Structures are given as C-alpha cells and as structure tokens.
Amino acid sequence: MDAQGHGRANDVDPADQWVLNPATGEYELRLAPAAPQSPVPGPRRAAPVRNGAPGGRTTAPVAPGRDVPPPRRRRDAPEEPLPGRRGRRPVKKKSNAKKALLWTGGTMAFVLVAGATTGWFYLKHLEGNVGTTDVGDAAASSFSKDEAFDILIIGTDKRTGEGNDGYGDKGSVGHADTNILLHVAKDRSNATALSIPRDLIVDIPDCRTNQEDGSEAVVAGQDGVRFNRSLGERGRDAGCTMRTVEAATGIKPQHFVMADFNAVKTLTSAVDGVDVCVEKAVNDKQSKLVLPAGESKVQGEQALAFVRTRHAFGNSGDLDRIKVQQQFLGSLMRKMTSGDTLTSPTKLLKLAEAATEALTVDKAIGNVGTLKDIALELKKVPTKNISFMTVPVKDNPAETVKATVVVDEAQAPAIFEAIKNDVSFTEVKTEQKKEKAEIAARLKGTKSAASDVRVSILNGGAPAGSAQQQLAYLQTEAGVTKSDNAGNAEAPLARTTLEYDPDQADQARRLADIMGLSGAALKPGKSVTNAQGLPAMTLTLGKDFKGAGVKLNAATTAPANVAGRSTADKVQCAS
C-alpha cells in the first residue's frame, strides 16, 4: 500500500486479506465481497503486441461476473477485521510450503507463492501475468516432478519501461545478454547454475520459429558468432537459444525462463533490498553505481546498476561481471528464503506480482499449476548445495584484440558430462552418498569371459541401425559371440542401460568394461530369453550412444577444484 493511501477508508492492504487458519496453521487468502476495493486485481486490458520482440505475452481471461464467496467463520473463531480497517495482525507462523524459489542470472529472478490453500483466484491472476512463447520441440511438452530437469534462464538487454536508457543497446530487439543453465538433480539434493558468457563464440543451428500470424519460419544458423546473437537477431526466439546451448554443451534444456532489466528492480524492491558487499568503494559514472567499501543494501535502480556495471570490478569485462552477478544471486536467494520474507504476507504478494509480471516462459510451464510444481521442487534444494560456476573459456585465438572467448576444451567437457549425468559438485547427505557407493559397487567384482556373456540388444533412442552395428562390433571385435539384435525398445531412453539378473552380475561387469558403462547404467532386474532359449541380459542403447565400439564412460564424480565455483549459502565481496 502506498504511503499516500494511509487513512483512506476505501483502501485495503493486501496483507490484511491473508488470515491464519487455526486448523491448518497456514495463511489463507480471504476476499470479502463487501470490501469497497478487492485486493485481487481485476481483469486487465490486453497488452498490445510487441513488434519484433521475442516472447510476446499472452494473458489468461478472467471469467466475467465471477464473485468470490465470503469465508465462513467458525463460531469459536476470532472475528476478522472489517474491510478497510486494520485489525491486529495474527501471530505469523512460518510455512514451508511458501518457501518456493526460482531464480535467474543478472537481470531476473522468480518467486512463486505456492502455499495458499484458498488463493486459487489470485493464483489464476498471477498466471495471467506470465507471458508465454511457443518454441515447438525446442522445449519439452510437459514438466516432470520425478526427474532431473534443466531450465535455461535468459536475461535480455531489451529496454522496456522507464529509467532503462542507461542500459543495453538502444533499440535492441533483446539479445541473450545474461544466461544461466540451471540443472536440478533428480533427488533434489543439489543444483548447478552454469553461466554461459554472452561473448562466447558458438555455432548457432538452424531453428524453427512460430510467427505472429501462426505460420512457421526457419531462421538459418550461423557459425562462429557470439552466443548472445542466438536470441532476437533475425527473429530468433528463446527456442533458438535453447538449441544453441545444446549444440555448445551437449545439455538439452527442457524449459526456459526469460525477462528483461525491470525484473531485478522490481524483485529487489519487493524484498526491501538485497545485501551486497564490495572490497573497495565504487563510483562508476557509466552505471551511476556509488557504494562504500564493505556491506550495503541495494534495491531498484541501484540493484540493476550493481549487476549491470562492467567497469567497477575486475578487468571491466563480462567474465568479471558474471562473478558479481552470481554473488548477487546468492544474496537474493538468501533474502527470499529468510524468515523475514517468508512470514510476511505483504512481501510474498509483492514478490508474486513482481516475478510473474517479469517472466516469459515456454508454453508447457506457462500455467500456474506447473509453475507451482517447479517452485516446490526447487525449494527442496539446500542453498549450500547450489553451485554457481561459469563455462570454462579462454581468449579467442583468432583475435588480435581480445574481445570474445571460446570453450576451454581441456576443462569444459568434464563439467558438461557431470551435469548431463546428474553428478553433484557439492557434498550430499550421508544417505545419498551411500546410494552412490552402492551404484559404484556394481562394477566391482569378478568378470566373466567375453565368450560367456549373453546379451540381447535393443535400440532405445540411438540412431537407426545402431543395434546391428553394436552387435557386429561385439561379435567380431569384442568376443561377445552370444549376442543378438532384439529390435527397437518400447520407449526411448536418454541413457544406455544394461538390465540383468543378479546371477549375471559377472557378465554385466564384463560388458560394462567393454562398453565403458557406469554403475548407474547397470540395472539389476530380470533376464530375458534369447533366440537360443537361454537367459540373457538386455542392453538398451539410449540417446547417449556414441557409436559401435565407442566407450560411453559416463561421469560419476564431478571434477574437483572448478575455477570460480561458489555456492548460494556463502557471503562474498565483489572485487
């Protein structure tokens, strides 16, 4: 509620509409129809189409004439304050269900209120705030709560709103200015936020985009250009950026979340500022960032200046700015999950409004139910197990004046493989360590002779003909003569698996050694009957299959001492 609104009888603070339910111990959104003004915003006029901008917004219609029934009050329940008047606030009880967090790099973050049991109408309003873009098969068709997932978080340099003239390129269509690939582990014990430099030289593949008139167009790819050109330029949408990430890292994002400069301003204001720390006093005339040495609190315009400045820290380059942005995100996450924020209905409402207004997402996650599911899955990850890191890079050898970077092939592949194989960069709980040890133990023990291995091969997502090619290799090169081609699997798999009866463990270890299979690829189960009527193991070639005779060697441990890695729970000072 604005300061000038105090004392006006017709104004109702949204926080006063959240009432503690003594039966559940949670706050519930209670909307009294007699109130002169409802705290739930009504239907909004359709926003004009943003010409040339990727990710146009769509708003969900609100049913006309829909009334919210007054809440029933138990006889023994205390009376609620009359609409338009402030009563005594109830004792606030912390709710774990409100601890829902989705965040981004540099220019945006996302928090979703997911715990209200009677706030359906308000949540539908939030859904109407979120913009969506149809990126076709670049994104997954749905979100799975039972699997690991990867979300590409994009901050664009497009100028929208007031006060952004000092940032980004004037007239920019919205390039991929800040990019974080967020991987959340299947068991939710850890997450990895991998920053991708905007000046990284990559090959942008051809990509199919959906036009405003409903038609489709293929935007031709480009080789050897900056990563940030994967969005906006030539009509490329976020799906093009997702395809570029997969081409550069081998990791396929399932979904994307995108916003522009305004997000960091509105979100930091919603939580009453974010704590930052600088080793030296800052007075950057270009970004207008002025901070004393030590700790400060920034919000709004000052917060945006903090994450956008390229001249206040390090060597005034984009890589140093990425480090500062990662430190800022860690602080923002700690503030969002603090008791001061989680127990304040006013702040939760402000966060929900600011976050959803700032977002554009793919169609599969553009509804309130799915956004809530994602938020609740993310809140399971401890901040101490969220790792920030940047794609290892080196100066572009093709340039005399160094302005861009290329992937460091000596270090980056190990990081990419660890993320693809759902490997944590932090220590996890004892139970999870035990499980990983049990998986690794599947490879330990005696191995049978190759001639004693009996296996049926299925193609479960590998290129056509892979099963027959692998069969030929095993029989002629590896000595696994008791093998046969069983055709195609019922469903595709992301990774190659080997299922076997416990009595066949020695055969499984021999085949794992031949193919470079990890312990996670070995699945104790049941044998099948092969063409000779004998029990055999089942080898299913997944999408990760690299070719006949090529070992998979999936990563089971993350590389140690990754340069620049940090975690979300640590307070750091920018330098």
Coordinates of C-alpha atoms in Angstrom, one line a residue:
M1 CA 0.0 0.0 0.0
D2 CA 1.5 3.3 -1.0
A3 CA 2.2 5.8 1.7
Q4 CA -0.3 8.3 0.4
G5 CA -3.0 5.7 0.8
H6 CA -2.9 5.6 4.6
G7 CA -6.0 6.7 6.3
R8 CA -8.3 6.3 3.3
A9 CA -11.2 4.1 4.3
N10 CA -11.6 2.6 0.8
D11 CA -8.0 1.2 0.6
V12 CA -7.3 -2.3 1.9
D13 CA -3.8 -3.6 2.4
P14 CA -3.5 -7.0 0.6
A15 CA -1.7 -8.3 3.7
D16 CA -4.8 -7.8 5.7
Q17 CA -6.6 -10.3 3.5
W18 CA -4.3 -13.2 4.5
V19 CA -5.9 -14.8 7.5
L20 CA -4.4 -17.5 9.7
N21 CA -6.4 -20.7 9.5
P22 CA -6.1 -22.3 13.0
A23 CA -7.0 -25.7 11.6
T24 CA -4.0 -25.9 9.2
G25 CA -1.6 -23.3 10.6
E26 CA -1.3 -21.7 7.2
Y27 CA -2.3 -18.2 5.9
E28 CA -5.3 -18.3 3.5
L29 CA -6.3 -15.5 1.1
R30 CA -9.8 -14.3 2.2
L31 CA -11.5 -11.9 -0.2
A32 CA -14.5 -10.2 1.4
P33 CA -17.0 -9.2 -1.4
A34 CA -18.3 -6.3 0.8
A35 CA -14.9 -4.6 0.7
P36 CA -15.0 -1.4 -1.4
Q37 CA -11.9 -2.5 -3.2
S38 CA -10.7 -6.0 -3.7
P39 CA -7.0 -6.8 -3.1
V40 CA -7.2 -9.1 -6.1
P41 CA -6.6 -7.2 -9.3
G42 CA -9.4 -7.4 -11.8
P43 CA -9.2 -8.3 -15.4
R44 CA -6.5 -6.4 -17.3
R45 CA -6.8 -5.0 -20.8
A46 CA -4.9 -7.0 -23.3
A47 CA -1.4 -5.7 -23.8
P48 CA -0.5 -4.5 -27.4
V49 CA 1.7 -6.9 -29.4
R50 CA 5.3 -6.0 -29.0
N51 CA 6.6 -5.8 -32.6
G52 CA 9.8 -7.5 -33.2
A53 CA 10.3 -8.7 -29.6
P54 CA 10.8 -12.3 -28.8
G55 CA 8.4 -13.9 -26.4
G56 CA 5.1 -12.0 -26.8
R57 CA 2.9 -12.0 -23.8
T58 CA -0.5 -13.7 -23.5
T59 CA -2.9 -13.2 -20.7
A60 CA -5.4 -15.7 -19.4
P61 CA -9.1 -14.5 -19.4
V62 CA -10.9 -13.9 -16.2
A63 CA -14.5 -15.2 -16.1
P64 CA -16.8 -12.2 -16.2
G65 CA -19.1 -11.7 -13.2
R66 CA -17.2 -14.3 -11.1
D67 CA -17.8 -13.5 -7.4
V68 CA -15.7 -14.8 -4.6
P69 CA -17.9 -16.1 -1.8
P70 CA -17.4 -14.7 1.7
P71 CA -15.4 -17.0 4.0
R72 CA -17.3 -19.0 6.6
R73 CA -16.3 -18.3 10.2
R74 CA -16.4 -20.9 12.9
R75 CA -18.3 -19.9 16.0
D76 CA -15.3 -20.1 18.1
A77 CA -13.0 -18.4 15.7
P78 CA -12.0 -14.7 16.4
E79 CA -13.7 -12.1 14.4
E80 CA -11.8 -10.8 11.4
P81 CA -11.1 -7.0 10.9
L82 CA -13.7 -5.2 8.9
P83 CA -12.8 -4.4 5.3
G84 CA -10.9 -1.1 5.0
R85 CA -9.8 -1.2 8.6
R86 CA -6.6 -2.6 10.1
G87 CA -7.0 -5.0 12.9
R88 CA -4.4 -6.7 15.0
R89 CA -2.2 -8.9 12.8
P90 CA -2.3 -12.6 13.7
V91 CA 0.8 -14.3 15.0
K92 CA 2.7 -15.3 11.9
K93 CA 3.6 -18.9 11.6
K94 CA 6.3 -19.9 9.1
S95 CA 5.1 -22.2 6.4
N96 CA 7.5 -24.4 4.5
A97 CA 5.0 -24.5 1.6
K98 CA 5.7 -20.8 0.9
K99 CA 9.5 -21.5 0.7
A100 CA 9.3 -21.7 -3.1
L101 CA 12.0 -20.2 -5.3
L102 CA 13.0 -19.9 -8.9
W103 CA 15.9 -17.5 -9.7
T104 CA 17.9 -16.2 -12.5
G105 CA 21.1 -14.5 -13.5
G106 CA 21.8 -10.8 -13.6
T107 CA 18.5 -9.4 -14.8
M108 CA 15.8 -11.6 -13.3
A109 CA 14.6 -13.8 -10.5
F110 CA 11.4 -15.6 -9.8
V111 CA 9.5 -16.4 -6.6
L112 CA 6.1 -18.0 -6.7
V113 CA 3.6 -18.1 -3.7
A114 CA 2.7 -21.7 -3.7
G115 CA 1.3 -22.4 -0.2
A116 CA -2.0 -20.6 0.0
T117 CA -4.9 -23.2 0.3
T118 CA -7.7 -20.8 -0.8
G119 CA -5.8 -18.5 -3.1
W120 CA -6.9 -20.1 -6.3
F121 CA -8.4 -17.0 -7.8
Y122 CA -5.4 -15.0 -7.0
L123 CA -3.1 -17.6 -8.5
K124 CA -5.1 -17.5 -11.7
H125 CA -4.5 -13.8 -11.7
L126 CA -0.7 -14.5 -11.4
E127 CA -1.0 -16.9 -14.3
G128 CA -2.4 -14.1 -16.4
N129 CA 0.7 -12.1 -15.7
V130 CA 3.1 -14.6 -17.2
G131 CA 4.0 -14.3 -20.9
T132 CA 4.5 -17.4 -23.0
T133 CA 6.3 -18.3 -26.2
D134 CA 5.7 -21.4 -28.3
V135 CA 9.2 -22.7 -29.1
G136 CA 8.0 -26.0 -30.6
D137 CA 10.1 -29.1 -29.9
A138 CA 13.0 -27.0 -28.6
A139 CA 11.2 -27.3 -25.2
A140 CA 9.7 -30.4 -23.5
S141 CA 5.9 -30.8 -23.8
S142 CA 5.5 -31.1 -20.0
F143 CA 7.3 -30.8 -16.7
S144 CA 8.1 -34.0 -14.7
K145 CA 8.3 -33.8 -10.9
D146 CA 10.1 -37.1 -10.8
E147 CA 13.1 -36.4 -13.0
A148 CA 16.2 -34.2 -13.1
F149 CA 15.5 -31.0 -15.1
D150 CA 17.4 -28.3 -16.9
I151 CA 15.9 -24.7 -17.3
L152 CA 17.7 -22.1 -19.4
I153 CA 17.4 -18.7 -17.7
I154 CA 17.8 -15.7 -20.0
G155 CA 18.2 -12.1 -19.2
T156 CA 17.8 -9.9 -22.3
D157 CA 19.2 -6.4 -22.9
K158 CA 15.9 -5.2 -24.3
R159 CA 14.9 -1.8 -22.9
T160 CA 11.3 -1.7 -21.6
G161 CA 9.7 0.6 -19.0
E162 CA 11.0 3.8 -17.6
G163 CA 14.5 4.5 -16.4
N164 CA 16.4 2.0 -18.5
D165 CA 18.0 4.3 -21.0
G166 CA 21.4 3.8 -19.4
Y167 CA 21.5 0.0 -20.0
G168 CA 21.7 -2.2 -23.1
D169 CA 21.9 -1.3 -26.7
K170 CA 19.4 1.4 -27.8
G171 CA 16.8 -0.2 -30.0
S172 CA 17.9 -3.8 -29.2
V173 CA 15.5 -6.5 -30.1
G174 CA 16.6 -8.3 -27.0
H175 CA 19.8 -10.4 -27.1
A176 CA 20.7 -13.2 -24.8
D177 CA 22.7 -10.9 -22.5
T178 CA 22.8 -13.0 -19.3
N179 CA 22.4 -16.7 -19.5
I180 CA 22.3 -19.4 -16.8
L181 CA 21.7 -23.1 -17.4
L182 CA 20.1 -24.4 -14.2
H183 CA 20.3 -28.1 -13.6
V184 CA 18.3 -29.5 -10.7
A185 CA 19.2 -33.1 -9.6
K186 CA 16.7 -35.9 -9.7
D187 CA 16.9 -36.4 -6.0
R188 CA 16.7 -32.6 -5.4
S189 CA 19.8 -32.8 -3.2
N190 CA 21.7 -30.3 -5.3
A191 CA 21.6 -28.0 -8.2
T192 CA 24.2 -26.4 -10.6
A193 CA 23.8 -22.9 -12.1
L194 CA 26.2 -22.8 -15.1
S195 CA 26.7 -19.3 -16.5
I196 CA 27.3 -19.0 -20.3
P197 CA 29.2 -15.9 -21.3
R198 CA 27.4 -13.6 -23.8
D199 CA 30.7 -13.2 -25.8
L200 CA 31.3 -17.0 -26.1
I201 CA 31.9 -17.9 -29.8
V202 CA 29.5 -20.7 -30.8
D203 CA 27.7 -22.2 -33.8
I204 CA 24.0 -21.2 -33.8
P205 CA 22.0 -24.0 -35.5
D206 CA 19.0 -23.5 -37.8
C207 CA 15.9 -23.1 -35.8
R208 CA 12.2 -23.2 -36.5
T209 CA 10.2 -20.3 -35.1
N210 CA 6.5 -19.5 -34.8
Q211 CA 5.4 -16.2 -36.4
E212 CA 2.7 -13.9 -35.1
D213 CA 0.4 -14.8 -38.0
G214 CA 0.5 -18.5 -37.0
S215 CA 3.0 -19.6 -39.7
E216 CA 6.4 -21.1 -39.2
A217 CA 9.7 -19.9 -40.4
V218 CA 13.2 -21.4 -40.3
V219 CA 15.9 -19.0 -39.3
A220 CA 19.2 -20.0 -40.8
G221 CA 22.1 -20.8 -38.4
Q222 CA 25.4 -19.0 -38.2
D223 CA 28.9 -20.4 -37.4
G224 CA 31.5 -18.7 -35.2
V225 CA 29.4 -15.9 -33.7
R226 CA 28.7 -14.5 -30.2
F227 CA 26.3 -16.5 -28.1
N228 CA 24.1 -13.5 -27.4
R229 CA 23.1 -13.4 -31.1
S230 CA 21.1 -16.6 -30.6
L231 CA 18.2 -14.5 -29.4
G232 CA 16.4 -11.6 -31.1
E233 CA 18.6 -11.3 -34.2
R234 CA 16.9 -12.3 -37.4
G235 CA 13.7 -13.1 -35.5
R236 CA 15.3 -15.8 -33.3
D237 CA 13.3 -16.7 -30.2
A238 CA 14.2 -18.4 -27.0
G239 CA 14.0 -21.8 -28.6
C240 CA 16.9 -20.8 -30.8
T241 CA 18.9 -20.0 -27.7
M242 CA 18.0 -23.4 -26.2
R243 CA 19.2 -25.2 -29.3
T244 CA 22.4 -23.2 -29.2
V245 CA 23.0 -24.3 -25.6
E246 CA 22.5 -28.0 -26.6
A247 CA 24.9 -27.6 -29.6
A248 CA 27.6 -26.0 -27.5
T249 CA 27.4 -28.1 -24.3
G250 CA 25.5 -31.3 -25.2
I251 CA 23.0 -30.5 -22.5
K252 CA 19.4 -30.1 -23.7
P253 CA 17.3 -27.6 -21.6
Q254 CA 13.7 -28.7 -21.2
H255 CA 12.3 -25.2 -20.5
F256 CA 13.3 -21.6 -20.5
V257 CA 12.5 -18.5 -18.3
M258 CA 13.2 -15.0 -19.7
A259 CA 13.0 -11.4 -18.5
D260 CA 14.5 -8.0 -19.1
F261 CA 16.0 -5.3 -17.0
N262 CA 12.9 -4.4 -14.9
A263 CA 12.8 -7.8 -13.1
V264 CA 15.8 -7.2 -10.9
K265 CA 14.5 -3.7 -10.0
T266 CA 11.0 -4.9 -9.0
L267 CA 12.1 -8.0 -7.2
T268 CA 14.7 -6.4 -5.0
S269 CA 12.2 -3.7 -4.1
A270 CA 9.7 -6.3 -3.2
V271 CA 12.0 -7.8 -0.6
D272 CA 13.1 -4.3 0.6
G273 CA 16.6 -4.6 -0.7
V274 CA 19.4 -7.2 -1.1
D275 CA 22.7 -7.2 0.9
V276 CA 25.8 -6.9 -1.2
C277 CA 29.5 -6.5 -0.3
V278 CA 32.4 -4.8 -2.2
E279 CA 36.0 -4.8 -1.2
K280 CA 36.6 -1.3 -2.5
A281 CA 34.4 1.8 -2.7
V282 CA 32.7 2.1 -6.1
N283 CA 31.9 5.2 -8.1
D284 CA 31.1 4.2 -11.6
K285 CA 30.0 7.1 -13.7
Q286 CA 28.6 5.0 -16.5
S287 CA 26.3 2.8 -14.5
K288 CA 25.9 5.5 -11.8
L289 CA 26.7 2.9 -9.1
V290 CA 28.0 4.5 -5.9
L291 CA 28.8 2.2 -3.0
P292 CA 31.1 2.5 0.0
A293 CA 33.6 -0.3 0.8
G294 CA 32.0 -3.1 2.8
E295 CA 28.4 -4.2 3.0
S296 CA 25.4 -2.2 1.6
K297 CA 21.8 -2.8 0.7
V298 CA 20.7 -2.2 -2.8
Q299 CA 17.3 -2.3 -4.5
G300 CA 15.5 -0.9 -7.6
E301 CA 17.7 1.2 -9.9
Q302 CA 20.8 0.7 -7.7
A303 CA 20.4 -3.1 -7.7
L304 CA 20.2 -3.1 -11.5
A305 CA 23.3 -0.9 -11.7
F306 CA 25.1 -3.3 -9.4
V307 CA 24.5 -6.3 -11.7
R308 CA 25.0 -4.4 -14.9
T309 CA 28.2 -2.5 -14.3
R310 CA 31.2 -3.7 -16.3
H311 CA 33.7 -1.1 -15.0
A312 CA 33.6 -1.3 -11.2
F313 CA 35.1 -4.8 -10.8
G314 CA 38.0 -6.9 -12.0
N315 CA 39.2 -6.2 -15.5
S316 CA 36.0 -4.5 -16.6
G317 CA 35.0 -7.5 -18.7
D318 CA 31.9 -9.7 -19.0
L319 CA 33.5 -12.6 -17.1
D320 CA 34.1 -10.5 -14.0
R321 CA 30.5 -9.1 -14.3
I322 CA 29.3 -12.8 -14.3
K323 CA 31.1 -13.4 -10.9
V324 CA 29.4 -10.3 -9.4
Q325 CA 26.0 -11.4 -10.7
Q326 CA 26.5 -14.9 -9.2
Q327 CA 27.3 -13.3 -5.8
F328 CA 24.3 -11.1 -6.1
L329 CA 22.0 -14.1 -6.9
G330 CA 23.3 -15.9 -3.8
S331 CA 22.4 -13.0 -1.6
L332 CA 19.0 -12.6 -3.3
M333 CA 18.2 -16.2 -2.8
R334 CA 19.1 -16.0 0.9
K335 CA 16.9 -12.9 1.3
M336 CA 14.0 -14.6 -0.5
T337 CA 14.1 -17.7 1.8
S338 CA 14.7 -15.7 5.0
G339 CA 12.2 -15.8 7.8
D340 CA 11.6 -12.1 7.4
T341 CA 10.3 -12.7 3.8
L342 CA 8.5 -16.0 4.3
T343 CA 6.5 -14.8 7.3
S344 CA 5.4 -11.6 5.6
P345 CA 2.2 -11.9 3.5
T346 CA 2.8 -8.4 2.1
K347 CA 6.3 -9.3 0.8
L348 CA 5.0 -12.6 -0.6
L349 CA 2.3 -10.9 -2.5
K350 CA 4.7 -8.2 -3.8
L351 CA 7.2 -11.0 -4.9
A352 CA 4.5 -13.0 -6.6
E353 CA 3.3 -9.9 -8.6
A354 CA 6.8 -8.7 -9.5
A355 CA 8.1 -12.1 -10.5
T356 CA 5.1 -13.1 -12.7
E357 CA 5.0 -9.7 -14.4
A358 CA 8.7 -10.0 -15.3
L359 CA 8.6 -13.5 -16.8
T360 CA 8.2 -15.0 -20.3
V361 CA 8.3 -18.8 -20.3
D362 CA 7.7 -21.7 -22.7
K363 CA 4.1 -22.8 -23.2
A364 CA 4.5 -26.1 -21.2
I365 CA 5.2 -24.3 -17.9
G366 CA 3.1 -21.2 -18.6
N367 CA 0.3 -22.2 -16.2
V368 CA 0.0 -21.6 -12.5
G369 CA -0.1 -25.3 -11.6
T370 CA 3.2 -26.1 -13.4
L371 CA 4.9 -23.0 -12.1
K372 CA 3.9 -24.0 -8.6
D373 CA 5.2 -27.6 -9.1
I374 CA 8.6 -26.2 -10.3
A375 CA 8.8 -23.8 -7.4
L376 CA 8.0 -26.5 -4.9
E377 CA 10.7 -28.8 -6.4
L378 CA 13.3 -26.0 -6.3
K379 CA 12.6 -25.2 -2.7
K380 CA 13.7 -28.7 -1.8
V381 CA 17.3 -27.9 -2.8
P382 CA 19.5 -26.7 0.1
T383 CA 21.3 -23.4 -0.7
K384 CA 24.6 -24.9 0.4
N385 CA 24.3 -27.4 -2.4
I386 CA 23.6 -24.9 -5.2
S387 CA 26.8 -24.4 -7.1
F388 CA 27.5 -21.3 -9.3
M389 CA 30.1 -21.7 -12.0
T390 CA 30.9 -20.4 -15.5
V391 CA 31.7 -22.4 -18.6
P392 CA 35.5 -22.7 -18.7
V393 CA 36.8 -20.4 -21.5
K394 CA 39.9 -19.0 -23.0
D395 CA 40.7 -16.0 -25.2
N396 CA 39.7 -16.4 -28.8
P397 CA 42.9 -17.3 -30.6
A398 CA 41.6 -15.9 -33.9
E399 CA 41.6 -12.3 -32.5
T400 CA 44.5 -9.9 -32.1
V401 CA 42.5 -7.6 -29.9
K402 CA 40.8 -9.9 -27.4
A403 CA 37.1 -9.3 -27.3
T404 CA 35.5 -12.8 -27.3
V405 CA 36.2 -16.2 -25.8
V406 CA 36.0 -19.9 -26.8
V407 CA 35.3 -23.0 -24.8
D408 CA 38.3 -24.4 -23.0
E409 CA 38.2 -27.9 -24.3
A410 CA 40.7 -29.1 -21.6
Q411 CA 38.2 -28.3 -18.8
A412 CA 34.7 -27.7 -20.0
P413 CA 33.8 -31.3 -21.3
A414 CA 34.2 -32.8 -17.8
I415 CA 31.8 -30.2 -16.3
F416 CA 29.3 -30.7 -19.1
E417 CA 29.4 -34.5 -18.6
A418 CA 28.9 -34.2 -14.8
I419 CA 25.8 -32.1 -15.4
K420 CA 24.4 -34.4 -18.0
N421 CA 24.9 -37.4 -15.7
D422 CA 23.3 -35.6 -12.7
V423 CA 26.5 -35.5 -10.7
S424 CA 26.7 -33.1 -7.8
F425 CA 29.5 -30.6 -7.4
T426 CA 28.9 -30.4 -3.6
E427 CA 28.9 -33.0 -0.8
V428 CA 25.4 -34.5 -0.4
K429 CA 23.7 -36.2 2.5
T430 CA 25.1 -39.5 4.0
E431 CA 22.1 -41.5 2.6
Q432 CA 22.8 -40.2 -0.9
K433 CA 26.5 -40.9 -0.5
K434 CA 25.6 -44.5 0.5
E435 CA 23.4 -44.9 -2.6
K436 CA 26.1 -43.6 -4.9
A437 CA 28.6 -46.0 -3.2
E438 CA 26.2 -48.9 -3.8
I439 CA 25.8 -47.9 -7.5
A440 CA 29.6 -47.7 -7.9
A441 CA 29.9 -51.2 -6.2
R442 CA 28.1 -52.8 -9.1
L443 CA 31.3 -52.5 -11.2
K444 CA 33.4 -54.2 -8.5
G445 CA 33.9 -58.0 -8.5
T446 CA 34.8 -60.8 -10.9
K447 CA 34.2 -60.5 -14.6
S448 CA 33.2 -63.4 -16.8
A449 CA 35.0 -64.2 -20.1
A450 CA 33.6 -62.2 -23.1
S451 CA 32.6 -65.5 -24.7
D452 CA 30.3 -66.3 -21.8
V453 CA 28.4 -63.0 -22.0
R454 CA 24.8 -63.5 -23.3
V455 CA 23.0 -60.2 -24.3
S456 CA 20.1 -59.1 -26.4
I457 CA 20.5 -55.6 -27.9
L458 CA 17.6 -53.0 -28.2
N459 CA 17.7 -49.6 -29.9
G460 CA 16.2 -47.2 -27.4
G461 CA 16.9 -43.8 -29.0
A462 CA 20.2 -44.3 -30.7
P463 CA 20.5 -43.5 -34.5
A464 CA 18.8 -46.1 -36.8
G465 CA 20.9 -49.2 -37.3
S466 CA 22.9 -48.8 -34.0
A467 CA 21.8 -52.1 -32.5
Q468 CA 23.0 -54.0 -35.6
Q469 CA 26.3 -52.1 -35.7
Q470 CA 26.9 -52.7 -32.0
L471 CA 26.1 -56.4 -32.4
A472 CA 28.6 -56.7 -35.2
Y473 CA 31.3 -55.0 -33.1
L474 CA 30.6 -57.2 -30.0
Q475 CA 30.7 -60.4 -32.1
T476 CA 33.7 -59.6 -34.3
E477 CA 35.8 -57.3 -32.2
A478 CA 35.0 -57.9 -28.5
G479 CA 34.4 -61.6 -28.5
V480 CA 30.8 -61.4 -27.3
T481 CA 29.6 -64.1 -29.7
K482 CA 26.4 -65.0 -27.7
S483 CA 24.6 -61.8 -28.6
D484 CA 21.6 -60.9 -30.8
N485 CA 19.7 -57.9 -32.1
A486 CA 16.2 -57.7 -30.5
G487 CA 15.0 -54.7 -32.5
N488 CA 13.6 -51.4 -31.0
A489 CA 12.8 -50.7 -27.4
E490 CA 9.2 -49.8 -26.4
A491 CA 10.2 -46.3 -25.4
P492 CA 13.3 -44.2 -25.9
L493 CA 15.9 -43.7 -23.2
A494 CA 18.2 -40.8 -22.6
R495 CA 21.0 -43.0 -21.4
T496 CA 22.1 -46.6 -22.3
T497 CA 21.2 -49.2 -19.7
L498 CA 22.0 -52.9 -19.1
E499 CA 19.4 -54.9 -17.2
Y500 CA 20.5 -58.3 -15.8
D501 CA 19.6 -61.0 -13.3
P502 CA 21.8 -60.9 -10.1
D503 CA 23.2 -64.3 -11.2
Q504 CA 24.5 -62.5 -14.3
A505 CA 26.4 -59.8 -12.4
D506 CA 29.8 -61.1 -13.6
Q507 CA 28.6 -60.9 -17.2
A508 CA 27.3 -57.4 -16.6
R509 CA 30.6 -56.3 -15.3
R510 CA 32.5 -57.7 -18.4
L511 CA 30.1 -55.9 -20.8
A512 CA 30.3 -52.7 -18.8
D513 CA 34.1 -52.9 -19.1
I514 CA 33.9 -53.4 -22.8
M515 CA 31.4 -50.5 -23.4
G516 CA 32.5 -48.1 -20.7
L517 CA 29.2 -48.2 -18.8
S518 CA 28.9 -46.6 -15.4
G519 CA 27.5 -48.3 -12.4
A520 CA 24.3 -46.2 -12.8
A521 CA 23.8 -47.8 -16.3
L522 CA 23.7 -51.3 -14.7
K523 CA 20.2 -52.1 -13.6
P524 CA 19.7 -55.3 -11.5
G525 CA 16.4 -56.9 -12.6
K526 CA 15.3 -59.9 -14.7
S527 CA 16.9 -61.7 -17.6
V528 CA 15.2 -62.3 -20.9
T529 CA 15.1 -65.4 -23.1
N530 CA 17.3 -65.1 -26.2
A531 CA 16.8 -66.7 -29.6
Q532 CA 18.5 -69.9 -28.3
G533 CA 16.1 -70.1 -25.4
L534 CA 18.8 -69.2 -22.9
P535 CA 18.7 -66.4 -20.2
A536 CA 20.3 -63.2 -21.5
M537 CA 20.9 -59.6 -20.3
T538 CA 19.1 -56.7 -22.1
L539 CA 21.3 -53.9 -23.4
T540 CA 19.2 -50.9 -24.5
L541 CA 21.1 -48.2 -26.5
G542 CA 20.0 -44.8 -25.4
K543 CA 20.4 -41.3 -27.0
D544 CA 23.8 -41.1 -25.4
F545 CA 25.1 -44.0 -27.5
K546 CA 28.2 -42.7 -29.4
G547 CA 28.7 -45.4 -32.0
A548 CA 29.7 -49.0 -32.2
G549 CA 32.9 -49.7 -30.2
V550 CA 33.0 -46.2 -28.7
K551 CA 33.0 -46.3 -24.9
L552 CA 30.5 -44.2 -23.1
N553 CA 32.4 -43.7 -19.8
A554 CA 29.7 -41.6 -18.2
A555 CA 30.9 -39.3 -15.4
T556 CA 30.2 -40.5 -11.9
T557 CA 32.1 -37.8 -10.0
A558 CA 32.3 -34.1 -10.7
P559 CA 35.7 -32.5 -11.5
A560 CA 37.3 -31.1 -8.4
N561 CA 38.5 -27.5 -7.9
V562 CA 36.5 -26.0 -10.6
A563 CA 37.8 -22.4 -11.1
G564 CA 35.4 -19.8 -9.8
R565 CA 32.9 -22.2 -8.3
S566 CA 30.8 -20.8 -5.4
T567 CA 27.7 -21.8 -3.5
A568 CA 24.5 -19.9 -2.7
D569 CA 24.9 -20.0 1.0
K570 CA 28.2 -18.1 1.1
V571 CA 28.6 -14.4 1.6
Q572 CA 31.2 -13.0 -0.8
C573 CA 32.5 -9.5 -1.6
A574 CA 32.9 -8.3 -5.2
S575 CA 36.4 -7.1 -6.1

